[in-house]
Coordinates of C-alpha atoms and ligand atoms in Angstrom, one line a residue:
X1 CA 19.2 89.4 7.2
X2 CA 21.5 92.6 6.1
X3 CA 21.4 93.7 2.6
X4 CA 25.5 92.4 2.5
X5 CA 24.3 89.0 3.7
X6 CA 21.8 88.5 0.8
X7 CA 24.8 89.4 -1.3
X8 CA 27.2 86.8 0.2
X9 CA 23.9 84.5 -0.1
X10 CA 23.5 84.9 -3.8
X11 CA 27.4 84.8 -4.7
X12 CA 27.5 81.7 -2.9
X13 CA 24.6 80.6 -4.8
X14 CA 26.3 81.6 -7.9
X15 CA 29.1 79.5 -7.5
X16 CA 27.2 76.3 -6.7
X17 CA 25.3 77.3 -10.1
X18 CA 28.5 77.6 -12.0
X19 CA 30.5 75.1 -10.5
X20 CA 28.9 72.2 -12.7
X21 CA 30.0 73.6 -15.8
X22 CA 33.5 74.6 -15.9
X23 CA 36.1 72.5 -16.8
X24 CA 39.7 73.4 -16.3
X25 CA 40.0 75.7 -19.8
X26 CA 37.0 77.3 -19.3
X27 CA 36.8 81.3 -18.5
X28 CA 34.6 82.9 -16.3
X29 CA 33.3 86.6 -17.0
X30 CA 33.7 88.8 -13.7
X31 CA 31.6 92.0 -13.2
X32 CA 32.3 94.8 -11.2
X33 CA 30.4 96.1 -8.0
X34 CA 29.6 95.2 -4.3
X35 CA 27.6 92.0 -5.3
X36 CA 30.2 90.9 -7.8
X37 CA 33.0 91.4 -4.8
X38 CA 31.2 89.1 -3.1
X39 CA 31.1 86.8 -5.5
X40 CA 34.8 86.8 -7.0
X41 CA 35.7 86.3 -3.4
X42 CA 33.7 83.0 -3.5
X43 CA 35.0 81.8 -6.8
X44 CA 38.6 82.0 -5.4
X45 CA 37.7 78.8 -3.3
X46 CA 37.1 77.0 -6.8
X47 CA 39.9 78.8 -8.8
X48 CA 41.2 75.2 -9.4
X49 CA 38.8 74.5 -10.9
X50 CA 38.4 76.5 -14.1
X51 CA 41.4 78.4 -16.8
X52 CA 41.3 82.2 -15.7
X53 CA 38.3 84.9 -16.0
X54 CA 37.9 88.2 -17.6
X55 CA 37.5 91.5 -15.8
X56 CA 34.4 93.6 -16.6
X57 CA 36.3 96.6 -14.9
X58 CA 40.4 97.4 -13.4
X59 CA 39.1 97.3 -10.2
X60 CA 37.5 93.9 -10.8
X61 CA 40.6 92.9 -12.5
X62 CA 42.8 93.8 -9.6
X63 CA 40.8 91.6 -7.0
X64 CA 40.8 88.7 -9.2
X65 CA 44.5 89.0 -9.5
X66 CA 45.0 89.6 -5.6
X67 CA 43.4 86.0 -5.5
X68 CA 45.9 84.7 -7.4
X69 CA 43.3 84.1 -10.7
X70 CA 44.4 84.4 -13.8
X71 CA 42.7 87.7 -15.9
X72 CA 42.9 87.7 -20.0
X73 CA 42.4 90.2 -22.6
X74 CA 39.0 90.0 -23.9
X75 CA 40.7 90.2 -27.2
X76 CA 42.6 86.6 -26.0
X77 CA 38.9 85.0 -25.5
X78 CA 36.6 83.6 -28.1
X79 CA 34.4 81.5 -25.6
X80 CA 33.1 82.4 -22.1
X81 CA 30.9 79.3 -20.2
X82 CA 29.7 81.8 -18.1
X83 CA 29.0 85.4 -16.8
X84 CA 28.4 86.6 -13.6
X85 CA 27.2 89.9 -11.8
X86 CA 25.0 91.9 -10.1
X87 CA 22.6 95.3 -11.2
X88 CA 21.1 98.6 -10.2
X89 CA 17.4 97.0 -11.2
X90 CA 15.8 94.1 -12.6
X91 CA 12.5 94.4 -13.6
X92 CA 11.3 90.5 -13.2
X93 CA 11.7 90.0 -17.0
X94 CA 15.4 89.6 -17.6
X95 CA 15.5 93.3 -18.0
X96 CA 18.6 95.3 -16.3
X97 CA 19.2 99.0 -15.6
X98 CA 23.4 98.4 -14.8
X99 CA 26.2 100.8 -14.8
X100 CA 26.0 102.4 -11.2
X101 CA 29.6 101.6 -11.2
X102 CA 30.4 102.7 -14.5
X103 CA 31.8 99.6 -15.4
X104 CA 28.7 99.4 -18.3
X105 CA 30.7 99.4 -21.4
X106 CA 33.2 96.2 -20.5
X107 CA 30.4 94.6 -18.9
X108 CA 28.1 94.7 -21.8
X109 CA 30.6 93.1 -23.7
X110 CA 32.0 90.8 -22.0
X111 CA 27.2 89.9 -21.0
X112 CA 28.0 89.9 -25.0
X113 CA 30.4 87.2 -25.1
X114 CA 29.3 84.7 -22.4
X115 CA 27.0 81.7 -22.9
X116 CA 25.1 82.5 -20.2
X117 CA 24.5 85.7 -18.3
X118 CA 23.7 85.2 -14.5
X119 CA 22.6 87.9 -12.6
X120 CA 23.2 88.6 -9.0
X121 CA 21.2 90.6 -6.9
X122 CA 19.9 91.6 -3.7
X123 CA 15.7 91.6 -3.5
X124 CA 16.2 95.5 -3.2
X125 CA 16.9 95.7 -7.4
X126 CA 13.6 94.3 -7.8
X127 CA 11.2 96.8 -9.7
X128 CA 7.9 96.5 -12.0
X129 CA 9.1 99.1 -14.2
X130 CA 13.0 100.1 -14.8
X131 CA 13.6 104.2 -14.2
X132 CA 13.7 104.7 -11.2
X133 CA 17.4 104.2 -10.6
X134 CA 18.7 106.6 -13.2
X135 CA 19.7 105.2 -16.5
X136 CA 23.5 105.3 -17.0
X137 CA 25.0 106.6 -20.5
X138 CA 28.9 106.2 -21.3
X139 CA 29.8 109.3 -23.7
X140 CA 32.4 110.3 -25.4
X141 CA 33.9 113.2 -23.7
X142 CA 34.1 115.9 -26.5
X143 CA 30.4 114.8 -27.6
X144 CA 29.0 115.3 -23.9
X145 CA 26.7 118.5 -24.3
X146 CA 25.6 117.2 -27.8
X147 CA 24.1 114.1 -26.3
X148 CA 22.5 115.5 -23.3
X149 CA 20.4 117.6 -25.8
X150 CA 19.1 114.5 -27.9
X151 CA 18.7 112.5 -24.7
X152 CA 16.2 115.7 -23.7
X153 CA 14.6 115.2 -25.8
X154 CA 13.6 111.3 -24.8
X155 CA 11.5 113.4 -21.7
X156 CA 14.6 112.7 -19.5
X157 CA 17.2 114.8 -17.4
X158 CA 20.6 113.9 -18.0
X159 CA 23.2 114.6 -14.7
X160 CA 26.6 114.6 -15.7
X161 CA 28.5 112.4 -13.5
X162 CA 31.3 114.9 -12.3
X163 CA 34.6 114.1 -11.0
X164 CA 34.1 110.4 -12.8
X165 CA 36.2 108.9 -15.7
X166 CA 35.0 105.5 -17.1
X167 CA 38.3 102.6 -17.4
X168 CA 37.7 103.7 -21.4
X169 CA 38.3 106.7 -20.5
X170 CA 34.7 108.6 -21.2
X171 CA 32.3 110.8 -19.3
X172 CA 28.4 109.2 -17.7
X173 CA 25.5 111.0 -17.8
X174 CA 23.0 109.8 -15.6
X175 CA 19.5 109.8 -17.2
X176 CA 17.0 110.8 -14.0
X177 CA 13.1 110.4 -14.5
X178 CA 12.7 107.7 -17.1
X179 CA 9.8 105.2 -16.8
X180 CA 11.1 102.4 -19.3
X181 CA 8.2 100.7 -20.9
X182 CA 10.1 99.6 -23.5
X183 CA 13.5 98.4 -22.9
X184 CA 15.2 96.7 -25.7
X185 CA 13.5 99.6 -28.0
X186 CA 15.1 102.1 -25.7
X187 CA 18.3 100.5 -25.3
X188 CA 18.8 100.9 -29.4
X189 CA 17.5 104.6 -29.4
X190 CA 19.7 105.9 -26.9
X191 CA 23.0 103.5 -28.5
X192 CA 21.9 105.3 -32.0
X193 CA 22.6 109.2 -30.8
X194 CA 26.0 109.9 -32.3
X195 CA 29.2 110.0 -29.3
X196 CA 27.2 107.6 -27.0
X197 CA 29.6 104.5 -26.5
X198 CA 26.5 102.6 -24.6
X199 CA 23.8 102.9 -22.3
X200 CA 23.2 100.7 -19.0
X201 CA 20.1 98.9 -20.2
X202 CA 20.7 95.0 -20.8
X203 CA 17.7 94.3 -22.8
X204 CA 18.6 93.2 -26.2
X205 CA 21.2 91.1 -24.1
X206 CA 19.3 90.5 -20.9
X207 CA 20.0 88.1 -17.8
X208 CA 19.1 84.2 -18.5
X209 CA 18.9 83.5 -14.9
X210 CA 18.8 86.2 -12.0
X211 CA 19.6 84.8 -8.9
X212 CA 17.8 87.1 -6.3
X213 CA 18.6 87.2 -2.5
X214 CA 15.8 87.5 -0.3
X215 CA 15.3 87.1 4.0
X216 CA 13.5 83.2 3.2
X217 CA 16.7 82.5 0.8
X218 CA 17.8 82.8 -2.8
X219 CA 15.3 82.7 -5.3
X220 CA 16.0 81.6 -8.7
X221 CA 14.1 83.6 -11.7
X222 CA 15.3 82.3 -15.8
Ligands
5RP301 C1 28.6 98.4 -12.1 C2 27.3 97.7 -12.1 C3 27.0 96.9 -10.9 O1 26.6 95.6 -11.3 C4 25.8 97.6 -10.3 O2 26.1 98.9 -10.1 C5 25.4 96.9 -9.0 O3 26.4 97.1 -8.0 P1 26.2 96.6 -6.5 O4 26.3 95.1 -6.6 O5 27.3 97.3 -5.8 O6 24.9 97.1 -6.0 O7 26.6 97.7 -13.1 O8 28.8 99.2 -13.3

């Protein structure tokens, strides 16, 4: 089985887990990447099924649209039954390095939001300690330089994504070299240096189920 066929596995999978719970007002949060293409592609076939969704990204919010789904405002949207989408690493606890994209801002909160954050991801994301994909950090652009100092100082080295502007229109550094022993702890740390906007670990607000494709079929992990 090919690494895009576990995808389309677990964003089928996805929408067989969702489908149960949506009625026709409720709104589905969308995230951004290869897996989550996969998966708003599937959720066209129910789009009669449930009120609109809510983009984690502009590119996300474009392919919903060129389904024909409807996409609110976040600001529009007090409840969310659901969101889904994938990661950069899951460490087998709930714990997610995301952000590869750069879509980490909107998608932590619209993870925030939702009832239920399910987690999409090929069996390749699957760590036993988070790091090793480096740690992305949204800054804001004037404060860039300032934060890579204090982030130096966490025993990291923080690349400067070039050439890349987040939809909020901020720079990433990418933190290479971490070992994260202690997620949710570093996940505060790193949001407490003044001009960060947010970091890529989902700790505090983690997955509650991680559906994870494998070659034997999609194993579910809450
Ligand atoms: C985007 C993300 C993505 O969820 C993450 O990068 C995984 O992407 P893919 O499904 O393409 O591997 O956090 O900001």
């Amino acid at each position: 089985m090919t690494q895009d066929e576990m995808k389309l596995a677990v964003a089928q999978a996805a929408v067989e887990y969702i489908k149960p719970k949506l009625t026709a007002d409720s709104i589905v949060g969308v995230g951004t990447g290869s897996t989550a293409n996969f998966f708003i592609d599937e959720l066209a076939k129910i789009s009669h099924l449930f009120g609109g969704a809510v983009a984690s990204s502009e590119a996300t919010a474009e392919r919903l649209k060129g389904h024909g789904i409807d996409v609110f405002d976040m600001n529009s949207v007090d409840q969310m039954e659901v969101y889904v989408d994938g990661a950069d690493e899951f460490d087998g606890r709930m714990n997610l390095i995301k952000g590869g994209g750069g879509a980490l801002t909107r998608e932590k909160i619209v993870a925030d939001v939702a009832r239920e954050f399910v987690c999409i991801v090929d069996e390749s994301k699957k760590v036993d300690l988070l790091g090793n994909f480096p740690l992305p950090v949204e800054v804001i652009p004037m404060a860039r330089s300032q934060v890579a100092r204090a982030l130096v100082k966490l025993d990291c080295m923080p690349v400067y994504r070039e050439g890349f502007v987040t939809d909020n229109g901020n720079v990433i550094l990418d933190l290479e070299g971490m070992q994260i022993e202690q997620p949710a702890e570093l996940e505060a740390t790193i949001n407490n240096i003044v001009g960060v906007v947010t970091n890529g670990l989902f700790a505090r607000r983690g997955a509650d189920v991680v559906l994870m494709g494998t070659p034997n079929g999609v194993e579910t992990i809450s």
